[in-house]
Short mmCIF file of C-alpha atoms in Angstrom, two decimals:
data_model
loop_
_atom_site.label_atom_id
_atom_site.label_comp_id
_atom_site.label_asym_id
_atom_site.label_seq_id
_atom_site.Cartn_x
_atom_site.Cartn_y
_atom_site.Cartn_z
CA MET A 1 -13.86 -22.18 34.00
CA LYS A 2 -14.40 -22.81 37.68
CA CYS A 3 -10.87 -24.02 38.39
CA LYS A 4 -8.25 -21.87 40.03
CA PHE A 5 -6.30 -21.86 36.77
CA SER A 6 -7.07 -18.89 34.55
CA GLN A 7 -7.84 -18.82 30.86
CA ALA A 8 -4.46 -17.23 30.30
CA GLN A 9 -2.80 -20.17 32.04
CA LEU A 10 -4.80 -22.62 29.99
CA ILE A 11 -3.58 -20.93 26.83
CA GLY A 12 -0.05 -20.86 28.21
CA TYR A 13 -0.20 -24.61 28.73
CA LEU A 14 -1.75 -25.26 25.32
CA TYR A 15 1.04 -23.41 23.54
CA ASN A 16 3.76 -24.60 25.84
CA GLU A 17 4.50 -21.13 27.13
CA MET A 18 4.24 -21.73 30.80
CA ASP A 19 7.08 -21.85 33.28
CA ALA A 20 8.13 -25.31 34.35
CA ARG A 21 6.67 -25.10 37.85
CA ASP A 22 3.23 -23.94 36.72
CA GLN A 23 3.27 -26.50 33.97
CA LYS A 24 3.82 -29.29 36.43
CA LEU A 25 1.02 -28.06 38.67
CA PHE A 26 -1.36 -27.69 35.77
CA LYS A 27 -0.57 -31.13 34.46
CA THR A 28 -1.41 -32.62 37.81
CA HIS A 29 -4.64 -30.66 37.89
CA LEU A 30 -5.50 -31.64 34.33
CA ALA A 31 -5.37 -35.30 35.20
CA GLN A 32 -8.23 -34.77 37.65
CA CYS A 33 -10.30 -32.05 35.99
CA SER A 34 -12.57 -33.08 33.13
CA ASP A 35 -13.69 -29.50 32.53
CA CYS A 36 -10.16 -28.38 31.80
CA GLN A 37 -9.54 -31.45 29.68
CA LYS A 38 -12.60 -30.69 27.62
CA GLU A 39 -11.72 -27.04 27.29
CA LEU A 40 -8.17 -27.80 26.26
CA GLN A 41 -9.40 -30.28 23.69
CA THR A 42 -11.79 -27.70 22.20
CA LEU A 43 -9.14 -25.02 21.99
CA SER A 44 -6.69 -27.44 20.44
CA GLU A 45 -9.18 -28.47 17.74
CA THR A 46 -9.96 -24.88 16.89
CA SER A 47 -6.28 -24.13 16.63
CA HIS A 48 -5.88 -27.12 14.33
CA ILE A 49 -8.69 -25.96 12.03
CA LEU A 50 -7.07 -22.55 11.68
CA LYS A 51 -3.84 -24.11 10.46
CA ALA A 52 -5.64 -25.28 7.32
CA TRP A 53 -5.07 -21.80 5.84
CA GLN A 54 -1.76 -22.21 4.09
CA GLU A 55 0.76 -19.43 3.63
CA GLU A 56 0.68 -17.41 0.43
CA SER A 57 3.47 -15.80 -1.51
CA PRO A 58 3.11 -12.06 -1.92
CA HIS A 59 5.00 -11.51 -5.22
CA LEU A 60 5.59 -7.93 -4.17
CA ARG A 61 8.48 -7.11 -6.51
CA LEU A 62 9.56 -4.48 -4.08
CA VAL A 63 13.02 -2.97 -4.33
CA PHE A 64 14.38 0.16 -2.74
CA MET A 65 17.09 2.17 -4.30
CA ASN A 66 19.36 4.71 -2.79
CA GLU A 67 18.39 8.31 -2.85
CA ILE A 68 20.55 10.60 -4.87
CA SER A 69 21.73 13.76 -3.20
CA ARG A 70 24.20 16.49 -3.48
CA SER A 71 27.73 15.50 -2.85
CA GLY A 72 30.70 17.69 -3.56
CA ARG A 73 32.24 15.26 -5.97
CA PHE A 74 29.09 14.74 -7.92
CA TRP A 75 28.12 18.34 -8.23
CA SER A 76 31.52 19.23 -9.49
CA LYS A 77 30.68 17.22 -12.58
CA ILE A 78 27.60 19.19 -13.36
CA LYS A 79 27.82 22.29 -15.43
CA LEU A 80 25.33 24.60 -13.86
CA PRO A 81 24.47 28.13 -14.82
CA GLY A 82 26.41 30.68 -12.83
CA PHE A 83 23.49 31.98 -10.76
CA ILE A 84 22.88 28.52 -9.32
CA ASN A 85 26.09 28.75 -7.35
CA SER A 86 24.38 31.03 -4.88
CA GLY A 87 23.27 29.49 -1.63
CA TRP A 88 19.64 30.41 -2.12
CA ALA A 89 19.48 28.97 -5.59
CA LEU A 90 21.13 25.77 -4.47
CA ALA A 91 18.75 25.50 -1.54
CA ALA A 92 15.83 26.02 -3.88
CA ILE A 93 17.12 23.39 -6.27
CA ALA A 94 17.82 21.06 -3.41
CA GLY A 95 14.20 21.38 -2.42
CA VAL A 96 12.96 20.43 -5.84
CA VAL A 97 14.63 17.27 -7.04
CA LEU A 98 13.53 14.14 -8.55
CA PHE A 99 13.58 10.99 -6.51
CA LEU A 100 11.96 7.95 -7.85
CA PHE A 101 11.73 4.63 -6.16
CA ILE A 102 11.37 1.77 -8.48
CA PHE A 103 9.73 -1.40 -7.34
CA SER A 104 10.85 -4.14 -9.61
CA TRP A 105 13.46 -6.83 -9.52
CA LEU A 106 16.91 -5.59 -10.27
CA ARG A 107 18.05 -6.99 -13.55
CA ASN A 108 21.43 -5.70 -14.45
CA GLY A 109 23.02 -4.21 -11.43
CA ALA A 110 26.08 -2.26 -12.32
CA ASN A 111 25.90 -0.83 -15.81
CA LEU A 112 25.00 2.74 -15.57
CA ASN A 113 25.00 5.24 -18.36
CA LEU A 114 24.22 8.62 -17.03
CA ASN A 115 24.67 11.21 -19.67
CA ASP A 116 25.33 14.85 -18.97
CA GLU A 117 21.85 15.81 -20.00
CA ASP A 118 20.27 13.41 -17.53
CA ILE A 119 22.51 14.54 -14.73
CA ALA A 120 21.94 18.20 -15.42
CA ASP A 121 18.21 17.66 -15.42
CA MET A 122 18.10 15.87 -12.09
CA PRO A 123 17.73 18.89 -9.82
CA ASN A 124 14.66 20.02 -11.70
CA ARG A 125 12.61 16.93 -11.26
CA LYS A 126 10.09 16.03 -8.62
CA GLN A 127 10.15 12.93 -6.52
CA PHE A 128 7.73 10.17 -7.00
CA LEU A 129 7.61 6.83 -5.49
CA PHE A 130 5.65 4.10 -7.11
CA SER A 131 5.25 0.42 -7.05
CA ASP A 132 4.53 -2.46 -9.28
CA SER A 133 0.88 -2.18 -8.34
CA ASP A 134 -0.30 1.36 -8.08
CA ALA A 135 0.85 3.02 -4.91
CA ILE A 136 2.41 6.27 -5.97
CA GLU A 137 3.51 8.90 -3.56
CA PRO A 138 5.47 12.04 -4.15
CA ARG A 139 8.40 13.02 -2.04
CA ILE A 140 10.63 15.97 -2.34
CA SER A 141 14.10 15.97 -0.87
CA ASP A 142 17.74 15.81 -1.71
CA PHE A 143 19.09 12.59 -2.94
CA GLN A 144 22.47 10.90 -2.98
CA VAL A 145 24.05 10.15 -6.25
CA GLN A 146 25.22 6.71 -7.00
CA THR A 147 27.96 6.66 -9.55
CA PRO A 148 29.54 3.92 -11.58
CA GLU A 149 32.69 4.30 -9.51
CA ASN A 150 31.12 2.91 -6.39
CA ASN A 151 29.29 0.28 -8.33
CA THR A 152 25.81 1.11 -7.30
CA TYR A 153 23.31 3.04 -9.23
CA GLY A 154 20.60 5.50 -8.70
CA LEU A 155 17.16 5.21 -10.02
CA HIS A 156 17.93 7.86 -12.51
CA ALA A 157 19.91 5.27 -14.36
CA THR A 158 16.68 3.50 -14.97
CA LEU A 159 15.16 6.65 -16.32
CA ALA A 160 18.12 6.91 -18.62
CA LYS A 161 17.75 3.29 -19.46
CA SER A 162 15.04 3.92 -22.01
CA ARG A 163 17.22 3.49 -25.01
CA ASP A 164 14.26 3.40 -27.30
CA LYS A 165 14.13 6.89 -28.69
CA LYS A 166 10.75 6.34 -30.19
CA ILE A 167 9.20 5.57 -26.84
CA LEU A 168 10.73 8.67 -25.32
CA LYS A 169 9.61 10.83 -28.19
CA ASN A 170 6.04 9.52 -28.04
CA ILE A 171 5.91 9.96 -24.30
CA ASN A 172 7.04 13.55 -24.61
CA ILE A 173 4.37 14.14 -27.22
CA MET A 174 1.72 12.71 -24.91
CA ALA A 175 2.98 14.79 -22.02
CA ASN A 176 2.63 17.92 -24.15
CA ILE A 177 -0.84 16.91 -25.26
CA MET A 178 -1.81 16.41 -21.65
CA ASP A 179 -0.49 19.83 -20.75
CA ASN A 180 -2.32 21.53 -23.60
CA ALA A 181 -5.58 19.72 -22.97
CA LEU A 182 -5.67 20.56 -19.28
CA GLU A 183 -4.27 24.01 -19.75
CA GLU A 184 -7.01 24.86 -22.18
CA LYS A 185 -9.73 23.77 -19.83
CA TYR A 186 -8.27 24.93 -16.57
CA ARG A 187 -6.10 27.91 -17.38
CA HIS A 188 -8.50 30.26 -15.60
CA TYR A 189 -8.74 28.00 -12.60
CA PHE A 190 -5.30 27.10 -11.41
CA HIS A 191 -1.66 27.56 -11.98
CA THR A 192 0.49 24.72 -13.19
CA PRO A 193 3.97 25.25 -11.75
CA SER A 194 5.72 22.89 -14.13
CA LYS A 195 5.07 21.03 -17.33
CA THR A 196 3.88 17.46 -17.32
CA GLN A 197 6.74 15.01 -17.42
CA GLY A 198 6.59 11.59 -18.94
CA ILE A 199 8.89 8.88 -17.75
CA TYR A 200 9.26 5.44 -19.18
CA LEU A 201 10.26 2.57 -16.97
CA ASP A 202 11.03 -0.71 -18.57
CA GLY A 203 8.64 -3.34 -17.27
CA LEU A 204 6.27 -0.88 -15.65
CA GLY A 205 5.31 1.40 -18.47
CA VAL A 206 4.93 5.11 -18.68
CA VAL A 207 4.34 7.48 -15.79
CA PHE A 208 3.05 10.98 -16.37
CA LEU A 209 3.80 13.34 -13.54
CA LEU A 210 1.59 16.36 -13.13
CA ASP A 211 2.05 19.13 -10.65
CA LYS A 212 -0.88 21.28 -9.69
CA ASP A 213 -1.20 24.16 -7.35
CA SER A 214 -3.21 24.12 -4.17
CA LYS A 215 -6.12 21.79 -4.35
CA LYS A 216 -8.05 24.35 -2.39
CA GLU A 217 -7.76 26.82 -5.24
CA PHE A 218 -8.67 24.16 -7.72
CA LEU A 219 -11.68 23.14 -5.73
CA GLU A 220 -12.78 26.71 -5.23
CA THR A 221 -12.90 27.27 -8.94
CA GLU A 222 -14.46 23.90 -9.55
CA ALA A 223 -17.04 24.56 -6.86
CA ARG A 224 -18.00 27.74 -8.64
CA SER A 225 -18.44 26.02 -11.95
CA ILE A 226 -20.26 23.01 -10.53
CA PHE A 227 -22.46 24.68 -7.98
CA LYS A 228 -23.79 27.49 -10.05
CA THR A 229 -26.08 28.66 -7.30
CA ILE A 230 -23.12 29.54 -5.18
CA SER A 231 -22.50 33.20 -5.44
CA SER A 232 -21.02 34.27 -2.16
CA SER A 233 -17.35 33.78 -1.53
CA GLN A 234 -18.26 32.69 2.00
CA GLU A 235 -20.09 29.67 0.65
CA VAL A 236 -17.19 28.81 -1.59
CA GLU A 237 -14.85 29.19 1.37
CA THR A 238 -17.03 26.86 3.39
CA TYR A 239 -16.98 24.23 0.69
CA SER A 240 -13.27 24.62 0.23
CA ASN A 241 -12.65 24.33 3.94
CA LYS A 242 -14.51 21.06 3.95
CA SER A 243 -12.31 19.88 1.12
CA ARG A 244 -9.19 20.71 3.07
CA PHE A 245 -9.91 17.78 5.32
CA GLY A 246 -10.72 15.51 2.44
CA GLU A 247 -14.38 15.38 3.27
CA GLY A 248 -17.43 16.68 1.64
CA TYR A 249 -19.31 15.79 -1.45
CA HIS A 250 -17.73 18.38 -3.61
CA THR A 251 -14.18 17.14 -3.01
CA THR A 252 -14.82 14.06 -5.05
CA GLU A 253 -17.05 15.92 -7.45
CA SER A 254 -14.36 18.44 -8.23
CA LEU A 255 -11.66 15.90 -8.76
CA ASN A 256 -13.83 13.97 -11.15
CA GLY A 257 -13.52 16.76 -13.68
CA LEU A 258 -9.77 16.39 -13.69
CA LYS A 259 -9.94 12.60 -13.76
CA THR A 260 -12.36 12.65 -16.67
CA ASN A 261 -10.15 14.92 -18.68
CA LEU A 262 -7.04 12.91 -18.01
CA ILE A 263 -8.75 9.70 -19.09
CA GLU A 264 -10.11 11.40 -22.20
CA VAL A 265 -6.64 12.50 -23.22
CA VAL A 266 -5.29 8.99 -22.87
CA GLU A 267 -8.24 7.53 -24.79
CA ASN A 268 -8.14 10.05 -27.60
CA TYR A 269 -4.40 9.99 -28.08
CA SER A 270 -3.74 6.37 -27.30
CA GLN A 271 -2.02 5.90 -30.65
CA THR A 272 0.81 7.95 -29.22
CA LEU A 273 1.34 5.24 -26.65
CA LEU A 274 1.53 2.44 -29.18
CA PRO A 275 5.15 1.58 -28.33
CA ILE A 276 4.13 0.77 -24.74
CA SER A 277 3.82 -2.95 -24.28
CA PRO A 278 0.35 -4.41 -23.49
CA THR A 279 1.78 -5.90 -20.33
CA GLU A 280 2.80 -2.47 -19.12
CA SER A 281 0.75 0.37 -17.69
CA VAL A 282 -0.04 3.99 -18.24
CA VAL A 283 0.13 5.79 -14.92
CA ILE A 284 -0.88 9.36 -14.30
CA ALA A 285 0.21 10.82 -11.00
CA VAL A 286 -1.05 14.24 -10.03
CA ASN A 287 0.61 15.98 -7.15
CA PHE A 288 -1.41 18.72 -5.50
CA ASN A 289 0.98 21.03 -3.80
CA LYS A 290 0.47 22.43 -0.34
CA GLN A 291 -1.75 25.39 0.07
CA LYS A 292 -0.03 28.72 -0.04
CA GLY A 293 -0.60 30.83 3.03
CA GLY A 294 -3.16 30.17 5.70
CA ALA A 295 -3.43 26.76 7.24
CA THR A 296 -1.24 24.20 5.60
CA THR A 297 -2.41 20.81 4.62
CA ARG A 298 -0.48 17.82 3.47
CA SER A 299 0.13 17.79 -0.21
CA SER A 300 -2.12 15.19 -1.70
CA ARG A 301 -1.97 13.19 -4.81
CA LEU A 302 -4.17 11.40 -7.24
CA VAL A 303 -3.02 8.37 -9.11
CA LEU A 304 -4.67 6.75 -12.07
CA ARG A 305 -3.39 3.55 -13.54
CA ILE A 306 -4.51 2.00 -16.79
CA GLN A 307 -3.33 -1.34 -18.01
CA LYS A 308 -2.13 -0.91 -21.58
CA LYS A 309 -3.85 -4.10 -22.66
CA ASP A 310 -7.19 -2.69 -21.45
CA LEU A 311 -6.57 0.52 -23.38
CA ASP A 312 -5.75 -1.46 -26.50
CA THR A 313 -8.82 -3.67 -26.12
CA PHE A 314 -11.02 -0.63 -25.66
CA ASN A 315 -9.54 1.12 -28.69
CA GLN A 316 -10.07 -1.96 -30.81
CA GLY A 317 -13.76 -1.71 -29.96
CA LYS A 318 -13.73 -4.95 -28.00
CA MET A 319 -14.62 -3.34 -24.70
CA GLU A 320 -17.45 -1.02 -23.76
CA LEU A 321 -16.63 2.35 -22.26
CA ASN A 322 -18.24 1.54 -18.92
CA GLU A 323 -16.22 -1.60 -18.58
CA PHE A 324 -13.04 0.23 -19.53
CA LEU A 325 -13.69 2.91 -16.94
CA LYS A 326 -14.17 0.29 -14.27
CA LYS A 327 -10.78 -1.15 -15.05
CA ILE A 328 -9.03 2.12 -14.36
CA ASN A 329 -7.49 2.03 -10.94
CA MET A 330 -7.71 5.28 -9.01
CA ARG A 331 -6.20 6.10 -5.67
CA GLU A 332 -6.08 9.28 -3.69
CA TYR A 333 -3.55 9.86 -0.93
CA MET B 1 23.24 -11.89 8.99
CA THR B 2 20.79 -10.90 11.69
CA ASP B 3 18.15 -8.22 11.35
CA ALA B 4 20.15 -5.96 13.65
CA GLN B 5 23.25 -6.32 11.50
CA LEU B 6 21.31 -5.59 8.34
CA ILE B 7 19.81 -2.53 9.96
CA GLU B 8 23.23 -1.30 10.93
CA LYS B 9 24.46 -1.75 7.37
CA PHE B 10 21.43 0.06 6.03
CA LEU B 11 21.91 2.97 8.39
CA ASN B 12 25.47 3.17 7.17
CA GLY B 13 24.25 3.63 3.63
CA ASP B 14 23.77 0.17 2.23
CA VAL B 15 20.26 0.14 0.82
CA ASN B 16 20.63 -3.46 -0.31
CA ALA B 17 20.70 -4.41 3.35
CA PHE B 18 17.19 -3.05 3.60
CA ASN B 19 16.19 -4.97 0.51
CA THR B 20 17.45 -8.12 2.23
CA LEU B 21 15.24 -7.29 5.21
CA VAL B 22 12.31 -6.86 2.85
CA ARG B 23 12.96 -10.22 1.22
CA ARG B 24 13.20 -11.80 4.65
CA TRP B 25 9.99 -10.34 6.04
CA GLU B 26 7.66 -9.76 3.12
CA LYS B 27 6.05 -13.18 3.20
CA ALA B 28 5.40 -13.16 6.93
CA LEU B 29 4.13 -9.60 6.87
CA TYR B 30 1.95 -10.19 3.84
CA ASN B 31 0.37 -13.27 5.37
CA PHE B 32 -0.30 -11.41 8.59
CA ILE B 33 -1.94 -8.55 6.74
CA ILE B 34 -4.02 -10.72 4.46
CA ARG B 35 -5.46 -12.57 7.42
CA TYR B 36 -6.10 -9.37 9.32
CA ILE B 37 -7.74 -7.40 6.55
CA GLY B 38 -9.23 -10.28 4.60
CA CYS B 39 -8.50 -8.85 1.16
CA ARG B 40 -5.64 -9.97 -1.04
CA GLU B 41 -5.20 -6.91 -3.23
CA GLU B 42 -5.31 -4.48 -0.36
CA ALA B 43 -2.87 -6.69 1.52
CA LYS B 44 -0.25 -6.15 -1.18
CA ASP B 45 -0.65 -2.39 -1.05
CA ILE B 46 -0.57 -2.35 2.72
CA CYS B 47 2.53 -4.51 2.72
CA GLN B 48 4.27 -2.08 0.43
CA ILE B 49 3.18 0.92 2.45
CA THR B 50 4.48 -0.80 5.58
CA PHE B 51 7.91 -1.31 4.07
CA ILE B 52 7.97 2.23 2.81
CA GLN B 53 7.26 3.49 6.30
CA ALA B 54 9.87 1.17 7.72
CA TYR B 55 12.39 2.46 5.18
CA ARG B 56 11.73 6.02 6.20
CA ASN B 57 11.64 5.46 9.93
CA LEU B 58 14.22 2.77 10.55
CA VAL B 59 16.61 5.41 11.75
CA ILE B 60 14.42 5.99 14.81
CA LEU B 61 14.11 2.34 15.80
CA ARG B 62 15.79 2.29 19.19
CA ASP B 63 16.43 -1.42 19.47
CA PRO B 64 17.25 -3.12 16.15
CA GLN B 65 16.81 -6.48 17.87
CA LYS B 66 13.11 -5.70 18.05
CA PHE B 67 12.69 -5.24 14.31
CA SER B 68 10.08 -8.00 14.03
CA SER B 69 7.76 -6.47 16.64
CA TRP B 70 8.29 -3.09 15.08
CA ILE B 71 7.46 -4.13 11.53
CA TYR B 72 4.33 -5.95 12.67
CA ARG B 73 3.27 -2.92 14.63
CA ILE B 74 3.69 -0.68 11.60
CA GLY B 75 1.81 -3.21 9.48
CA LEU B 76 -1.03 -3.32 11.96
CA ASN B 77 -1.29 0.45 12.16
CA VAL B 78 -1.32 0.72 8.38
CA CYS B 79 -4.00 -1.97 8.25
CA ARG B 80 -6.15 -0.08 10.70
CA ASP B 81 -5.71 3.19 8.81
CA GLU B 82 -6.42 1.61 5.46
CA PHE B 83 -9.41 -0.24 6.83
CA LYS B 84 -10.95 3.06 7.87
CA LYS B 85 -10.24 4.50 4.42
CA LEU B 86 -11.66 1.44 2.72
CA LYS B 87 -14.92 1.93 4.52
CA ARG B 88 -15.11 5.53 3.31
CA ARG B 89 -13.79 5.19 -0.23
CA LYS B 90 -16.15 5.51 -3.13
CA THR B 91 -15.55 4.42 -6.66
CA HIS B 92 -16.82 6.65 -9.39
CA SER B 93 -18.12 6.09 -12.82
CA LEU B 94 -16.40 8.73 -14.90
CA ASN B 95 -19.09 8.41 -17.48
CA ASN B 96 -21.94 9.94 -15.59
CA LEU B 97 -20.30 11.02 -12.40
CA ASP B 98 -22.57 8.76 -10.42
CA TYR B 99 -21.38 7.23 -7.24
CA ARG B 100 -21.36 3.71 -6.06
CA GLU B 101 -20.17 2.84 -2.63
CA GLU B 102 -18.12 -0.17 -3.29
CA THR B 103 -14.77 -0.90 -1.87
CA SER B 104 -12.39 -3.55 -3.00
CA LEU B 105 -12.83 -5.05 0.45
CA ASN B 106 -16.54 -5.40 -0.15
CA GLN B 107 -15.89 -6.84 -3.60
CA ASP B 108 -13.70 -9.51 -2.07
CA LEU B 109 -16.27 -10.25 0.59
CA LYS B 110 -19.05 -10.34 -2.00
CA MET B 111 -17.44 -13.44 -3.37
CA GLU B 112 -17.14 -14.82 0.10
CA LYS B 113 -20.63 -13.90 1.15
CA SER B 114 -21.97 -16.40 -1.31
CA TYR B 115 -20.61 -18.96 1.07
CA SER B 116 -21.76 -17.35 4.27
CA ASN B 117 -25.12 -19.03 4.11
CA ASP B 118 -23.57 -22.29 3.19
CA PRO B 119 -20.16 -22.82 4.70
CA ASP B 120 -20.51 -26.44 3.72
CA MET B 121 -20.24 -25.29 0.13
CA ALA B 122 -17.06 -23.45 0.96
CA VAL B 123 -15.62 -26.57 2.53
CA HIS B 124 -16.91 -28.76 -0.29
CA ASN B 125 -15.35 -26.47 -2.86
CA GLY B 126 -12.07 -26.64 -1.05
CA ASP B 127 -12.43 -22.99 -0.15
CA ILE B 128 -10.90 -23.39 3.24
CA ARG B 129 -9.18 -20.07 2.91
CA ASN B 130 -12.41 -18.18 2.37
CA LEU B 131 -14.08 -20.02 5.18
CA LEU B 132 -11.35 -19.27 7.66
CA ASN B 133 -11.16 -15.70 6.40
CA MET B 134 -14.86 -15.24 7.09
CA ALA B 135 -14.49 -16.81 10.50
CA LEU B 136 -11.58 -14.58 11.44
CA GLN B 137 -13.34 -11.46 10.19
CA SER B 138 -16.30 -12.31 12.38
CA ILE B 139 -14.44 -12.14 15.69
CA ALA B 140 -13.41 -9.04 17.59
CA GLU B 141 -10.44 -7.19 16.12
CA GLU B 142 -8.33 -7.36 19.25
CA GLN B 143 -8.80 -11.10 19.42
CA ARG B 144 -8.20 -11.56 15.70
CA VAL B 145 -4.84 -9.83 15.86
CA VAL B 146 -3.61 -12.10 18.63
CA VAL B 147 -4.97 -15.25 17.00
CA ILE B 148 -3.27 -14.40 13.71
CA MET B 149 0.01 -13.55 15.34
CA LYS B 150 0.00 -16.75 17.34
CA GLU B 151 -1.45 -19.24 14.89
CA TYR B 152 0.02 -17.96 11.66
CA GLN B 153 3.02 -15.87 12.50
CA GLY B 154 4.18 -18.21 15.25
CA LEU B 155 5.03 -15.42 17.62
CA LYS B 156 5.44 -16.11 21.31
CA PHE B 157 3.01 -14.40 23.63
CA THR B 158 5.81 -12.24 24.95
CA GLU B 159 6.48 -11.04 21.40
CA ILE B 160 2.78 -10.49 20.75
CA ALA B 161 2.51 -8.53 23.97
CA GLU B 162 5.51 -6.43 23.00
CA THR B 163 4.14 -5.74 19.53
CA LEU B 164 0.72 -4.78 20.75
CA GLU B 165 2.06 -3.09 23.88
CA ILE B 166 -0.19 -5.07 26.18
CA PRO B 167 0.54 -7.35 29.14
CA VAL B 168 1.37 -10.95 28.32
CA ASN B 169 -1.63 -12.27 30.23
CA THR B 170 -3.89 -9.93 28.31
CA ALA B 171 -2.51 -11.38 25.08
CA LYS B 172 -3.21 -14.88 26.34
CA SER B 173 -6.74 -13.95 27.45
CA ARG B 174 -7.51 -12.46 24.07
CA MET B 175 -6.22 -15.64 22.49
CA TYR B 176 -8.53 -17.67 24.68
CA TYR B 177 -11.58 -15.57 23.83
CA GLY B 178 -10.61 -15.48 20.18
CA LEU B 179 -10.40 -19.24 19.94
CA ALA B 180 -13.64 -19.59 21.88
CA ALA B 181 -15.39 -17.18 19.50
CA LEU B 182 -14.04 -19.06 16.51
CA LYS B 183 -15.22 -22.31 17.98
CA LYS B 184 -18.76 -20.89 18.17
CA VAL B 185 -18.57 -19.81 14.53
CA PHE B 186 -17.33 -23.23 13.44
CA ASP B 187 -20.09 -24.90 15.44
CA GLN B 188 -22.69 -22.70 13.76
CA TRP B 189 -21.33 -23.77 10.43
CA ASP B 190 -20.97 -27.35 11.51
CA ILE B 191 -17.29 -27.30 10.77
CA ASP B 192 -14.97 -29.55 12.66
CA LYS B 193 -11.47 -30.87 12.39
CA GLU B 194 -12.47 -34.09 10.63
CA LYS B 195 -14.43 -32.25 7.95
CA ILE B 196 -11.58 -29.86 7.24
CA ILE B 197 -9.04 -32.66 7.05
CA TYR B 198 -11.35 -34.74 4.82
CA GLU B 199 -11.91 -31.89 2.39
CA MET B 200 -8.25 -31.01 2.31
#
């Protein structure tokens, strides 16, 4: 443009975001300047073409629920062992609680049946956050309890909502199988701080929550088994240091062992998951805890999600293994 | 109820107020993200991550009146982070532990690339969305953001400038260059207003 009006002013005029005085001046100029007329016309047409892309609906099914935390009134209802009344024990428990965000449409808002067993178990659970797709992310913190009295409800109510005892029983069986299978293979390699937990969520499916110690330790031992030529601890340290930052060939290589085993367990024991609806999913969320000592890294997690219908199709022999594996959604955070 | 009022309610403990904010903004945010990143599936994830971050950090938002700029800014930052991860992510065949570098972004674009040599086919097939997606992905990122915010989100340039933390005139200049770049792309593909309208 050779005129005194800038491109910014031209755009301002096009979108009617120019002050009245400048607009008047530009309009006068426009009447006499064919270059500006042509330019304005071109920009206007381009803008018009862009508008052909219609809006889409996201269908996110995203709902946040209140966190559940210690409150004097709530905790008075819990019968805790005597030693837990100490400050240290309470602080430790407070640091390890279950918080689960559920992303689904709320169906029946107020009815809440928290039994004593569920309530008593709450401090011992870990937090996980997951969505209707497959974003799962662990969090650990206190959470506020929502009680029937104040007519809201915590996500734990949804955990307690699984009234189908068979589903719960089968999920517990699968969780134990998972523990035994991994424990057998990895018992010399890493420490598992807590047993695998299985949670059923109506409409989503089953979520298996695994806790593993420092990924660095895991990768060190995996590096040794995979890279047999490695003999010096310095080399292992080097590889492990690379893995700390999530880079390096062996990071992915090492995790694949765990992924393969997890998938194998689900495949081999899929009959246990028969009560899960084909429209639901089997989710396995592995939380790698922070490294102990030395430099700290973020805890990281691995999430695998298998659509139940794909698992069923594969087990019926109607899907090849390669195709089934491709359908498994994996994310690392 | 305004965004600011909902935020106040949320900060006072009413999580449903946040859910109302989500309902109010999810469509706009999703459509912004999908046009920025060009991939539908990733857009859903990014949208969720954005709301999760907003949920966690709403307490530090200084001016609740500026929620819209803030949520777009978070969305954009998440997009940029995820885009970098997408480029690096590998998918793995668990069968033989072989690696294929294939991201879901590339998979989406693979479908679209079949049109890149023949945009006429995209128009003919009514694939306006793919066509415009390709066009937007072909221009500079800083221009794309402004174009999307203006053309699709309907933000004023002052709001765009606030969101991106740039001067208003810079936002307008980027809009100008963005539209000019898009015009070149459309000319290369022989796409014009009449053709788009006809095929729609």
